Structures are given as C-alpha cells and as structure tokens.
C-alpha cells in the first residue's frame, strides 16, 4: 500500500465518508484510494459490508491496516439504504458524505474545498460537480438547470425550494446536525431509496451552496439494472413518498418531476413486472394514483402505468414483440426517433427481421451531437421531419418520453409510437 496514515483518538473528524459495499471487489480499492488521497486528512471512512460473497471485505481489511481512518462494519444483506443508515449511526464527523463502492472521487481537494465553503457560507449543505463514466468516456451530469452553471456559482447561497432536485445525493456534503433527531434516514427500499432521502435532507437544510470542483465520478454499469417484482414495489413506494412529501410541503417542481418519473421514466418497468404479483403492485399503483390525482386537482386522473394496463398496452414480452412485428410489416415506411444505443439496437433488430429498408430517416431533437447519418440512414432534426403520413417510432429511454411528446405536440406530429423500455433494453 502507498499510504500509511494513523488516526488519533481525537474527536475532531471533519468528514465521515459512508460507503455501502456489496460484491465490489473489482472497484473497492480504487474507491477507497480516492478517499484517503483527499487533501482533507481529518476524515473517517465507514465501509459497511452488506453481506458480500466476494473478496470486498478482505480488501478493506488489508487497506484498513495501512490507514486507521478506515472503519469496517458487517451486516447481513439488507440493501444499500440499511447499510448507509448504519454508517449514519456510527459516524463521528462534523459532516457526512456518501460514496458508492464502485464509484470514486475525482479532485483530491474536493472534500476540503466543499467543507471550507460550507463553513464560510454558514450553510448545512455543499455540493460539487457530478460526472459519469460510461463506455470509457467521461461526461458531466448537470443536476440543475443550464443557467445555474453560468458565472461564478460557488459564491452564492441557494434555496432548495428554487430547485427541488431529487437526484444526485452523492455529490453533496451534509452537516451532521441534520441527522441528530433521528428523523433523517434512508427508507428500507431496494430501489429508489436515495431520492426520498435527498429531498428530505435538502428540505430540512433549506439553504445550500455549490463548489466549483469536480467531486464525484459515477461508474455507469455495463448492464442495465435488473428490476425484480420486489424492487418495483419499492420503486413505487419511493415515488409515492416523494409525491406525498411534495404535495404536503407545496413543492410543485418536485411533484411534477416525480409524476413524470412515475408516468414516463418507469412506466414500462412497472407494467412489465405486474405479471408476477398483480395484487400488491396494483394496490401500490392505486395509492400513487390517489396522491397524484389530489396533486393535480383532477378527481378522475389516471396515471400512465394504469392507463397502459387499462388499454392492454402492456403484454408479456413475446406478445409485445409479436404484435409489434405484425404492425411493422403493415407499414411501408417509418422513421425512428433517437440515435443512441437503444435506437441502434432497434436498427439491428429491424435488420434481423429484414425490415431495415423500411426506415426512411433517423430523427433527433438537434444535430449538435449527432452525425449526418447513422449506419447509412440520414439523420435530420425533428423540425425538418415533414412526412406526416409516416409513423415516428421513438426508441429512447422512457425518462425522455414526456419531453418528446411535448416536442411532437408543439410540432403537430400525431403519428408516433413510444417503444417499450423493457423491449428495447432486452435487445442484443
């Protein structure tokens, strides 16, 4: 090991970094090295092994011998939320930070800069820049509106109510005093436990600042997250939590954002998993629908996942593909909206089924980040698509469906089909 730092018994820990660990032997050393390299030395690193079956805990034990700031706790597999809660209870730091075991910190001065800025501004929360690493490329993930990043934003104090973000909790530093009454914790969900935590933490803080520093790198998994029926139940519970919290506290931006996630980003995933356990999932959806209807002041409002079920739009995988193929064969030509990995997978699917020649053009919102053609097919902007007799098949992540439908409405496009997320993600 390159580092050998012993921590004194003083109770002057500035930052506790909490890391849930589950089967991350390939990444945990890089993750820990990124923390112990931080120029802020008055830190502790709390690793909570959540029942790993690989060498993760052994690697942590080895690194712990070289740096006593690393603390290891073990528990039976209960999920990342439970592991983080254990870390919160054990933390001694003035501030808390959360890091996942397959991710890492970027700038070695990040924690120090964020700590100093939080103290200088007298606010309980400070954020840093958030990056994604995918397909061997780095790109910044901007959590706020584009205008936020114009100018010297690290000298400002912001009100949470002006932004109402629900994603990106790992790029914030939280004052430990926010947790003292025991009311702030991660819900015991296997999916979507992070947004309910972040929303409540930021609401409790009220004010925050953001440092102009690259803090966090999120390593995007090669394989998409697999949802089981139990995970989908927890997903709906988490979404319902945020809908209810937003409604009770007048957070209209958060309410609209969460409703869009429920109706577009996760609709296909939810409906796909209804086949195995209809009763409880339907009860959870009906509860979510009740909260949504109250929030939009429409007594007869029906959320999109329920609409899809009522319209028999979601079938078993084989049936969905069968009906889609039958429909495609009846079309002389059609266009595809999207030029990302899902659209490319759909093009390969069409080629296997000898229907690629039916694709007239690829349509995108803007040509800025796209080539003039995709695999030999012309690429045009949405505003230039004038073939009103052709269908547009939307092959993008469901989280963008609402934005796309709004765009089509503005352009007067009525003939389009939103392809199922579950179907597209399953394509080789």
CSV table of C-alpha atoms in Angstrom, one decimal:
chain,number,residue,atom,x,y,z
A,1,UNK,CA,0.0,0.0,0.0
A,2,UNK,CA,1.2,3.5,-0.8
A,3,UNK,CA,-0.5,5.2,2.1
A,4,UNK,CA,0.0,4.6,5.8
A,5,UNK,CA,-1.9,7.1,7.9
A,6,UNK,CA,-2.8,6.5,11.6
A,7,UNK,CA,-5.8,8.4,13.0
A,8,UNK,CA,-5.6,9.7,16.6
A,9,UNK,CA,-8.3,9.2,19.2
A,10,UNK,CA,-9.3,12.9,18.9
A,11,UNK,CA,-12.9,13.6,18.3
A,12,UNK,CA,-12.2,16.2,15.6
A,13,UNK,CA,-13.3,14.3,12.5
A,14,UNK,CA,-14.4,16.8,9.9
A,15,UNK,CA,-16.0,14.5,7.4
A,16,UNK,CA,-17.4,10.9,7.6
A,17,UNK,CA,-17.5,9.2,4.2
A,18,UNK,CA,-20.1,6.4,4.3
A,19,UNK,CA,-19.7,3.6,1.7
A,20,UNK,CA,-22.1,0.7,1.4
A,21,UNK,CA,-20.3,-2.3,0.0
A,22,UNK,CA,-21.8,-5.3,-1.8
A,23,UNK,CA,-19.7,-7.6,-4.1
A,24,UNK,CA,-17.4,-4.8,-5.3
A,25,UNK,CA,-14.0,-6.5,-5.2
A,26,UNK,CA,-13.1,-5.1,-8.7
A,27,UNK,CA,-13.6,-1.4,-7.6
A,28,UNK,CA,-13.4,-1.1,-3.8
A,29,UNK,CA,-9.6,-0.4,-3.7
A,30,UNK,CA,-9.8,2.4,-6.3
A,31,UNK,CA,-12.8,3.8,-4.5
A,32,UNK,CA,-11.0,3.9,-1.1
A,33,UNK,CA,-7.8,5.2,-2.6
A,34,UNK,CA,-9.8,8.2,-3.9
A,35,UNK,CA,-11.0,9.0,-0.4
A,36,UNK,CA,-7.8,8.5,1.5
A,37,UNK,CA,-5.9,10.6,-1.1
A,38,UNK,CA,-8.1,13.6,-0.2
A,39,UNK,CA,-6.1,16.6,1.0
A,40,UNK,CA,-8.5,16.9,3.9
A,41,UNK,CA,-6.9,14.4,6.3
A,42,UNK,CA,-9.4,14.8,9.2
A,43,UNK,CA,-11.8,12.3,7.8
A,44,UNK,CA,-13.0,8.8,8.6
A,45,UNK,CA,-14.2,6.2,6.0
A,46,UNK,CA,-17.0,4.0,7.1
A,47,UNK,CA,-17.3,0.8,5.0
A,48,UNK,CA,-20.5,-1.2,5.6
A,49,UNK,CA,-20.2,-4.6,4.1
A,50,UNK,CA,-23.8,-5.6,3.2
A,51,UNK,CA,-23.2,-9.4,3.1
A,52,UNK,CA,-20.7,-9.6,0.3
A,53,UNK,CA,-19.9,-13.0,-1.1
A,54,UNK,CA,-16.7,-11.9,-2.8
A,55,UNK,CA,-13.3,-10.5,-1.5
A,56,UNK,CA,-14.6,-7.0,-0.9
A,57,UNK,CA,-14.3,-7.2,2.9
A,58,UNK,CA,-10.8,-8.8,2.7
A,59,UNK,CA,-9.6,-5.9,0.6
A,60,UNK,CA,-11.0,-3.4,3.0
A,61,UNK,CA,-9.3,-5.2,5.9
A,62,UNK,CA,-6.0,-5.1,4.2
A,63,UNK,CA,-6.3,-1.3,3.5
A,64,UNK,CA,-7.5,-0.7,7.0
A,65,UNK,CA,-4.2,-2.0,8.3
A,66,UNK,CA,-2.4,0.8,6.4
A,67,UNK,CA,-4.9,3.6,7.3
A,68,UNK,CA,-6.7,3.5,10.6
A,69,UNK,CA,-9.2,6.1,9.3
A,70,UNK,CA,-10.9,3.2,7.5
A,71,UNK,CA,-13.6,1.5,9.6
A,72,UNK,CA,-15.3,-1.7,8.6
A,73,UNK,CA,-18.8,-2.8,9.7
A,74,UNK,CA,-20.5,-6.0,8.6
A,75,UNK,CA,-24.2,-6.9,8.3
A,76,UNK,CA,-26.4,-9.5,6.6
A,77,UNK,CA,-27.6,-8.4,3.2
A,78,UNK,CA,-30.3,-5.8,3.8
A,79,UNK,CA,-29.7,-3.3,1.0
A,80,UNK,CA,-27.7,-0.1,0.4
A,81,UNK,CA,-30.2,2.0,2.3
A,82,UNK,CA,-29.9,-0.1,5.5
A,83,UNK,CA,-26.1,0.0,5.2
A,84,UNK,CA,-26.0,3.8,4.8
A,85,UNK,CA,-28.2,4.1,7.9
A,86,UNK,CA,-25.7,2.0,9.9
A,87,UNK,CA,-23.0,4.4,8.7
A,88,UNK,CA,-25.0,7.4,9.8
A,89,UNK,CA,-25.4,6.0,13.3
A,90,UNK,CA,-21.7,5.2,13.6
A,91,UNK,CA,-20.4,8.4,12.1
A,92,UNK,CA,-18.3,10.8,14.2
A,93,UNK,CA,-17.7,13.5,11.6
A,94,UNK,CA,-18.9,17.1,11.6
A,95,UNK,CA,-20.2,16.5,8.0
A,96,UNK,CA,-21.4,13.3,6.2
A,97,UNK,CA,-20.7,12.3,2.6
A,98,UNK,CA,-22.0,9.3,0.8
A,99,UNK,CA,-20.0,7.3,-1.8
A,100,UNK,CA,-20.8,4.0,-3.6
A,101,UNK,CA,-18.2,1.3,-3.7
A,102,UNK,CA,-17.9,1.1,-7.5
A,103,UNK,CA,-17.6,4.9,-7.8
A,104,UNK,CA,-14.8,7.3,-6.8
A,105,UNK,CA,-13.8,10.9,-6.0
A,106,UNK,CA,-12.1,13.0,-8.7
A,107,UNK,CA,-10.3,16.1,-7.4
A,108,UNK,CA,-8.1,15.3,-4.4
A,109,UNK,CA,-9.0,18.7,-2.9
A,110,UNK,CA,-12.8,18.3,-3.4
A,111,UNK,CA,-13.8,17.5,0.2
A,112,UNK,CA,-11.6,20.2,1.7
A,113,UNK,CA,-13.0,22.8,-0.7
A,114,UNK,CA,-16.6,21.8,-0.1
A,115,UNK,CA,-16.1,21.7,3.7
A,116,UNK,CA,-14.4,25.1,3.8
A,117,UNK,CA,-17.1,26.7,1.5
A,118,UNK,CA,-19.9,25.3,3.7
A,119,UNK,CA,-18.3,26.7,6.8
A,120,UNK,CA,-17.6,30.1,5.1
A,121,UNK,CA,-21.2,30.5,3.9
A,122,UNK,CA,-22.7,29.2,7.1
A,123,UNK,CA,-25.0,26.7,5.2
A,124,UNK,CA,-25.6,23.0,6.2
A,125,UNK,CA,-25.1,21.5,2.7
A,126,UNK,CA,-22.5,22.0,0.0
A,127,UNK,CA,-22.4,20.3,-3.4
A,128,UNK,CA,-19.8,19.5,-6.0
A,129,UNK,CA,-19.7,18.6,-9.7
A,130,UNK,CA,-21.0,15.2,-10.7
A,131,UNK,CA,-19.5,13.2,-13.6
A,132,UNK,CA,-20.5,9.9,-15.3
A,133,UNK,CA,-18.0,7.3,-16.7
A,134,UNK,CA,-19.6,5.2,-19.5
A,135,UNK,CA,-18.1,3.4,-22.4
A,136,UNK,CA,-14.7,4.6,-21.5
A,137,UNK,CA,-15.8,8.3,-21.7
A,138,UNK,CA,-16.4,10.9,-19.1
A,139,UNK,CA,-19.2,13.4,-19.2
A,140,UNK,CA,-20.6,15.9,-16.7
A,141,UNK,CA,-24.1,15.3,-15.4
A,142,UNK,CA,-25.7,18.7,-14.7
A,143,UNK,CA,-28.1,18.3,-11.8
A,144,UNK,CA,-29.5,21.8,-12.1
A,145,UNK,CA,-30.9,24.0,-14.9
A,146,UNK,CA,-28.3,25.0,-17.5
A,147,UNK,CA,-28.3,28.7,-16.3
A,148,UNK,CA,-27.1,27.6,-12.9
A,149,UNK,CA,-23.6,26.9,-14.4
A,150,UNK,CA,-23.2,30.3,-15.9
A,151,UNK,CA,-20.8,32.5,-13.9
A,152,UNK,CA,-19.1,32.0,-10.6
A,153,UNK,CA,-21.8,29.9,-8.9
A,154,UNK,CA,-19.6,28.9,-5.9
A,155,UNK,CA,-20.0,32.3,-4.3
A,156,UNK,CA,-23.8,32.0,-4.0
A,157,UNK,CA,-26.2,30.6,-1.5
A,158,UNK,CA,-29.3,28.8,-2.9
A,159,UNK,CA,-32.7,28.0,-1.6
A,160,UNK,CA,-33.8,24.4,-2.1
A,161,UNK,CA,-37.3,25.4,-2.9
A,162,UNK,CA,-36.0,27.2,-6.0
A,163,UNK,CA,-34.6,23.9,-7.4
A,164,UNK,CA,-36.3,20.9,-5.7
A,165,UNK,CA,-33.8,18.3,-7.0
A,166,UNK,CA,-34.3,14.7,-6.2
A,167,UNK,CA,-31.3,13.0,-7.7
A,168,UNK,CA,-27.5,13.3,-7.0
A,169,UNK,CA,-27.3,12.9,-3.2
A,170,UNK,CA,-23.7,11.6,-3.5
A,171,UNK,CA,-22.4,14.9,-4.7
A,172,UNK,CA,-23.4,16.7,-1.5
A,173,UNK,CA,-21.7,17.2,1.9
A,174,UNK,CA,-24.3,17.3,4.7
A,175,UNK,CA,-23.9,18.8,8.2
A,176,UNK,CA,-24.2,16.0,10.8
A,177,UNK,CA,-26.6,18.1,12.9
A,178,UNK,CA,-29.3,17.5,10.2
A,179,UNK,CA,-29.4,13.9,11.4
A,180,UNK,CA,-29.4,14.4,15.2
A,181,UNK,CA,-33.1,14.0,15.8
A,182,UNK,CA,-33.1,10.6,14.0
A,183,UNK,CA,-35.8,11.6,11.5
A,184,UNK,CA,-33.5,11.8,8.5
A,185,UNK,CA,-32.5,8.4,7.1
A,186,UNK,CA,-32.7,6.2,4.0
A,187,UNK,CA,-36.0,4.3,3.7
A,188,UNK,CA,-35.6,0.5,3.7
A,189,UNK,CA,-36.2,0.2,-0.1
A,190,UNK,CA,-34.2,-1.9,-2.5
A,191,UNK,CA,-34.8,0.7,-5.2
A,192,UNK,CA,-35.4,4.5,-5.2
A,193,UNK,CA,-34.4,4.9,-1.5
A,194,UNK,CA,-32.0,7.8,-2.5
A,195,UNK,CA,-34.4,10.4,-3.8
A,196,UNK,CA,-36.7,10.4,-0.7
A,197,UNK,CA,-33.6,10.8,1.5
A,198,UNK,CA,-32.2,13.7,-0.6
A,199,UNK,CA,-35.5,15.5,-0.8
A,200,UNK,CA,-35.9,15.4,3.0
A,201,UNK,CA,-32.3,16.3,3.7
A,202,UNK,CA,-32.3,19.3,1.4
A,203,UNK,CA,-35.7,20.5,2.6
A,204,UNK,CA,-34.5,20.3,6.2
A,205,UNK,CA,-31.3,22.2,5.3
A,206,UNK,CA,-33.3,24.8,3.4
A,207,UNK,CA,-30.1,26.5,2.1
A,208,UNK,CA,-27.1,25.1,0.3
A,209,UNK,CA,-24.1,26.2,-1.7
A,210,UNK,CA,-22.1,24.5,-4.6
A,211,UNK,CA,-18.4,24.5,-5.0
A,212,UNK,CA,-16.8,24.7,-8.5
A,213,UNK,CA,-14.9,21.5,-8.0
A,214,UNK,CA,-15.1,18.0,-9.6
A,215,UNK,CA,-16.2,15.7,-6.8
A,216,UNK,CA,-17.9,12.6,-7.9
A,217,UNK,CA,-17.5,10.0,-10.7
A,218,UNK,CA,-20.4,7.6,-11.2
A,219,UNK,CA,-19.4,4.5,-13.0
A,220,UNK,CA,-22.4,3.6,-15.2
A,221,UNK,CA,-22.9,-0.2,-15.1
A,222,UNK,CA,-22.3,-2.1,-18.4
A,223,UNK,CA,-25.6,-4.0,-17.8
A,224,UNK,CA,-28.9,-2.2,-17.1
A,225,UNK,CA,-30.2,-2.5,-13.5
A,226,UNK,CA,-32.4,-5.6,-13.3
A,227,UNK,CA,-35.8,-5.0,-11.6
A,228,UNK,CA,-37.5,-7.7,-9.7
A,229,UNK,CA,-41.1,-7.5,-8.6
A,230,UNK,CA,-40.0,-6.7,-5.0
A,231,UNK,CA,-37.7,-3.9,-6.3
A,232,UNK,CA,-40.5,-2.5,-8.4
A,233,UNK,CA,-42.8,-2.4,-5.3
A,234,UNK,CA,-40.1,-0.4,-3.5
A,235,UNK,CA,-39.7,1.8,-6.6
A,236,UNK,CA,-43.4,2.7,-6.4
A,237,UNK,CA,-43.2,3.2,-2.7
A,238,UNK,CA,-40.3,5.7,-3.1
A,239,UNK,CA,-42.1,7.6,-5.9
A,240,UNK,CA,-45.2,7.8,-3.8
A,241,UNK,CA,-43.2,9.0,-0.8
A,242,UNK,CA,-41.9,11.9,-2.8
A,243,UNK,CA,-45.2,12.7,-4.4
A,244,UNK,CA,-46.8,12.8,-0.9
A,245,UNK,CA,-43.9,14.9,0.6
A,246,UNK,CA,-44.1,17.3,-2.3
A,247,UNK,CA,-47.8,17.7,-2.0
A,248,UNK,CA,-47.7,18.2,1.8
A,249,UNK,CA,-45.0,20.9,1.6
A,250,UNK,CA,-46.0,22.8,-1.6
A,251,UNK,CA,-43.0,21.6,-3.6
A,252,UNK,CA,-44.7,21.9,-7.0
A,253,UNK,CA,-41.5,21.4,-9.1
A,254,UNK,CA,-40.7,18.2,-7.2
A,255,UNK,CA,-44.3,17.0,-7.6
A,256,UNK,CA,-44.2,17.5,-11.4
A,257,UNK,CA,-40.7,15.9,-11.7
A,258,UNK,CA,-41.7,12.8,-9.6
A,259,UNK,CA,-45.0,12.4,-11.5
A,260,UNK,CA,-43.1,12.5,-14.8
A,261,UNK,CA,-40.7,9.8,-13.5
A,262,UNK,CA,-43.7,7.6,-12.5
A,263,UNK,CA,-45.6,8.1,-15.7
A,264,UNK,CA,-42.7,8.0,-18.2
A,265,UNK,CA,-39.3,7.0,-16.9
A,266,UNK,CA,-40.6,3.9,-15.0
A,267,UNK,CA,-44.0,3.2,-16.5
A,268,UNK,CA,-42.8,0.3,-18.8
A,269,UNK,CA,-40.7,-1.3,-16.0
A,270,UNK,CA,-43.6,-1.1,-13.6
A,271,UNK,CA,-46.1,-2.6,-16.0
A,272,UNK,CA,-43.7,-5.3,-17.1
A,273,UNK,CA,-43.5,-6.6,-13.5
A,274,UNK,CA,-47.2,-6.7,-12.9
A,275,UNK,CA,-47.4,-10.2,-14.4
A,276,UNK,CA,-45.9,-11.9,-11.4
A,277,UNK,CA,-47.7,-10.2,-8.5
A,278,UNK,CA,-50.6,-8.1,-9.6
A,279,UNK,CA,-52.5,-7.6,-6.3
A,280,UNK,CA,-49.9,-5.7,-4.2
A,281,UNK,CA,-48.4,-3.8,-7.1
A,282,UNK,CA,-51.8,-2.7,-8.2
A,283,UNK,CA,-52.6,-1.5,-4.6
A,284,UNK,CA,-49.3,0.5,-4.6
A,285,UNK,CA,-50.2,2.0,-8.0
A,286,UNK,CA,-53.7,2.9,-6.9
A,287,UNK,CA,-52.2,4.6,-3.8
A,288,UNK,CA,-49.8,6.5,-6.1
A,289,UNK,CA,-52.7,7.4,-8.4
A,290,UNK,CA,-54.6,8.8,-5.4
A,291,UNK,CA,-51.8,11.1,-4.4
A,292,UNK,CA,-51.2,12.2,-8.0
A,293,UNK,CA,-54.9,12.9,-8.5
A,294,UNK,CA,-55.0,15.1,-5.4
A,295,UNK,CA,-51.9,16.9,-6.5
A,296,UNK,CA,-53.2,17.8,-10.0
A,297,UNK,CA,-56.7,18.5,-8.6
A,298,UNK,CA,-58.3,16.1,-11.0
A,299,UNK,CA,-60.6,13.5,-9.3
A,300,UNK,CA,-60.6,11.2,-12.3
A,301,UNK,CA,-56.9,11.4,-13.1
A,302,UNK,CA,-55.3,8.1,-14.1
A,303,UNK,CA,-51.5,7.8,-14.0
A,304,UNK,CA,-49.9,6.5,-17.2
A,305,UNK,CA,-48.9,3.0,-15.9
A,306,UNK,CA,-52.6,2.3,-15.0
A,307,UNK,CA,-53.7,3.8,-18.4
A,308,UNK,CA,-51.3,1.4,-20.2
A,309,UNK,CA,-52.8,-1.5,-18.3
A,310,UNK,CA,-56.4,-0.4,-18.9
A,311,UNK,CA,-55.6,-0.1,-22.6
A,312,UNK,CA,-54.0,-3.5,-22.7
A,313,UNK,CA,-50.8,-1.8,-24.0
A,314,UNK,CA,-48.5,-4.0,-21.9
A,315,UNK,CA,-48.3,-7.7,-22.7
A,316,UNK,CA,-45.9,-10.4,-22.0
A,317,UNK,CA,-42.6,-10.0,-23.9
A,318,UNK,CA,-43.4,-12.5,-26.6
A,319,UNK,CA,-46.8,-11.0,-27.2
A,320,UNK,CA,-45.5,-7.5,-27.3
A,321,UNK,CA,-42.9,-8.4,-29.9
A,322,UNK,CA,-45.4,-10.4,-31.9
A,323,UNK,CA,-47.9,-7.5,-32.1
A,324,UNK,CA,-45.1,-5.0,-32.9
A,325,UNK,CA,-43.8,-7.2,-35.7
A,326,UNK,CA,-47.3,-7.5,-37.2
A,327,UNK,CA,-47.7,-3.8,-37.0
A,328,UNK,CA,-44.3,-3.0,-38.5
A,329,UNK,CA,-45.0,-5.3,-41.5
A,330,UNK,CA,-48.1,-3.3,-42.4
A,331,UNK,CA,-46.0,0.0,-42.7
A,332,UNK,CA,-44.5,0.8,-46.0
A,333,UNK,CA,-42.0,3.2,-44.4
A,334,UNK,CA,-41.4,4.7,-41.0
A,335,UNK,CA,-38.9,6.9,-39.2
A,336,UNK,CA,-37.0,6.3,-35.9
A,337,UNK,CA,-36.7,9.0,-33.3
A,338,UNK,CA,-33.4,8.7,-31.4
A,339,UNK,CA,-29.7,8.0,-32.3
A,340,UNK,CA,-28.4,6.4,-29.1
A,341,UNK,CA,-27.7,2.9,-28.1
A,342,UNK,CA,-31.4,1.9,-27.9
A,343,UNK,CA,-32.1,3.2,-31.4
A,344,UNK,CA,-29.0,1.3,-32.7
A,345,UNK,CA,-30.2,-1.9,-31.0
A,346,UNK,CA,-33.6,-1.4,-32.6
A,347,UNK,CA,-32.0,-0.9,-36.0
A,348,UNK,CA,-30.2,-4.2,-35.6
A,349,UNK,CA,-33.5,-5.8,-34.6
A,350,UNK,CA,-35.1,-4.5,-37.8
A,351,UNK,CA,-32.2,-5.8,-39.9
A,352,UNK,CA,-32.6,-9.3,-38.4
A,353,UNK,CA,-36.2,-9.2,-39.3
A,354,UNK,CA,-35.5,-7.8,-42.8
A,355,UNK,CA,-37.3,-4.5,-42.3
A,356,UNK,CA,-34.4,-2.1,-42.1
A,357,UNK,CA,-35.1,-0.8,-45.6
A,358,UNK,CA,-38.4,0.5,-44.3
A,359,UNK,CA,-36.6,3.1,-42.2
A,360,UNK,CA,-36.7,6.4,-44.1
A,361,UNK,CA,-34.8,8.7,-41.7
A,362,UNK,CA,-33.4,9.0,-38.2
A,363,UNK,CA,-35.0,11.9,-36.3
A,364,UNK,CA,-33.2,13.7,-33.4
A,365,UNK,CA,-34.1,16.8,-31.4
A,366,UNK,CA,-30.9,18.6,-32.5
A,367,UNK,CA,-27.9,17.7,-34.8
A,368,UNK,CA,-25.3,19.2,-32.4
A,369,UNK,CA,-24.1,15.9,-31.0
A,370,UNK,CA,-25.1,13.6,-33.9
A,371,UNK,CA,-23.6,12.7,-37.3
A,372,UNK,CA,-25.4,13.5,-40.6
A,373,UNK,CA,-26.1,9.8,-40.9
A,374,UNK,CA,-26.4,6.7,-38.7
A,375,UNK,CA,-25.3,3.4,-40.2
A,376,UNK,CA,-26.1,4.8,-43.7
A,377,UNK,CA,-29.5,6.3,-42.8
A,378,UNK,CA,-29.9,10.1,-43.0
A,379,UNK,CA,-30.3,11.9,-39.7
A,380,UNK,CA,-32.5,15.0,-39.5
A,381,UNK,CA,-33.8,17.4,-36.8
A,382,UNK,CA,-37.3,16.9,-35.6
A,383,UNK,CA,-38.4,20.3,-37.0
A,384,UNK,CA,-37.4,19.1,-40.5
A,385,UNK,CA,-39.5,15.9,-40.5
A,386,UNK,CA,-42.4,16.7,-42.7
A,387,UNK,CA,-43.7,13.3,-43.6
A,388,UNK,CA,-47.0,13.4,-41.8
A,389,UNK,CA,-48.0,10.1,-43.4
A,390,UNK,CA,-45.2,8.2,-41.7
A,391,UNK,CA,-45.0,7.0,-38.2
A,392,UNK,CA,-42.2,8.0,-35.8
A,393,UNK,CA,-41.0,5.1,-33.7
A,394,UNK,CA,-39.5,6.5,-30.5
A,395,UNK,CA,-36.5,4.4,-29.4
A,396,UNK,CA,-35.1,6.3,-26.4
A,397,UNK,CA,-35.2,5.8,-22.6
A,398,UNK,CA,-38.6,6.3,-21.1
A,399,UNK,CA,-37.4,9.1,-19.0
A,400,UNK,CA,-37.4,11.3,-22.1
A,401,UNK,CA,-40.8,10.3,-23.4
A,402,UNK,CA,-42.6,13.2,-21.8
A,403,UNK,CA,-40.2,15.7,-23.2
A,404,UNK,CA,-40.5,14.1,-26.7
A,405,UNK,CA,-44.3,14.0,-26.5
A,406,UNK,CA,-44.3,17.7,-25.7
A,407,UNK,CA,-42.0,18.4,-28.6
A,408,UNK,CA,-44.2,16.4,-31.0
A,409,UNK,CA,-47.3,18.3,-29.8
A,410,UNK,CA,-45.6,21.6,-30.5
A,411,UNK,CA,-44.6,20.4,-34.0
A,412,UNK,CA,-48.0,18.9,-34.7
A,413,UNK,CA,-46.8,15.3,-35.0
A,414,UNK,CA,-49.6,12.9,-34.1
A,415,UNK,CA,-48.4,9.6,-35.7
A,416,UNK,CA,-45.8,8.2,-33.3
A,417,UNK,CA,-45.3,5.1,-31.2
A,418,UNK,CA,-43.4,5.0,-27.9
A,419,UNK,CA,-41.5,1.8,-27.9
A,420,UNK,CA,-41.4,-0.2,-24.6
A,421,UNK,CA,-38.3,0.4,-22.5
A,422,UNK,CA,-38.3,-3.2,-21.4
A,423,UNK,CA,-38.4,-4.4,-25.0
A,424,UNK,CA,-35.6,-2.1,-26.2
A,425,UNK,CA,-33.3,-2.8,-23.2
A,426,UNK,CA,-33.6,-6.6,-23.9
A,427,UNK,CA,-32.4,-6.3,-27.5
A,428,UNK,CA,-28.8,-7.5,-28.1
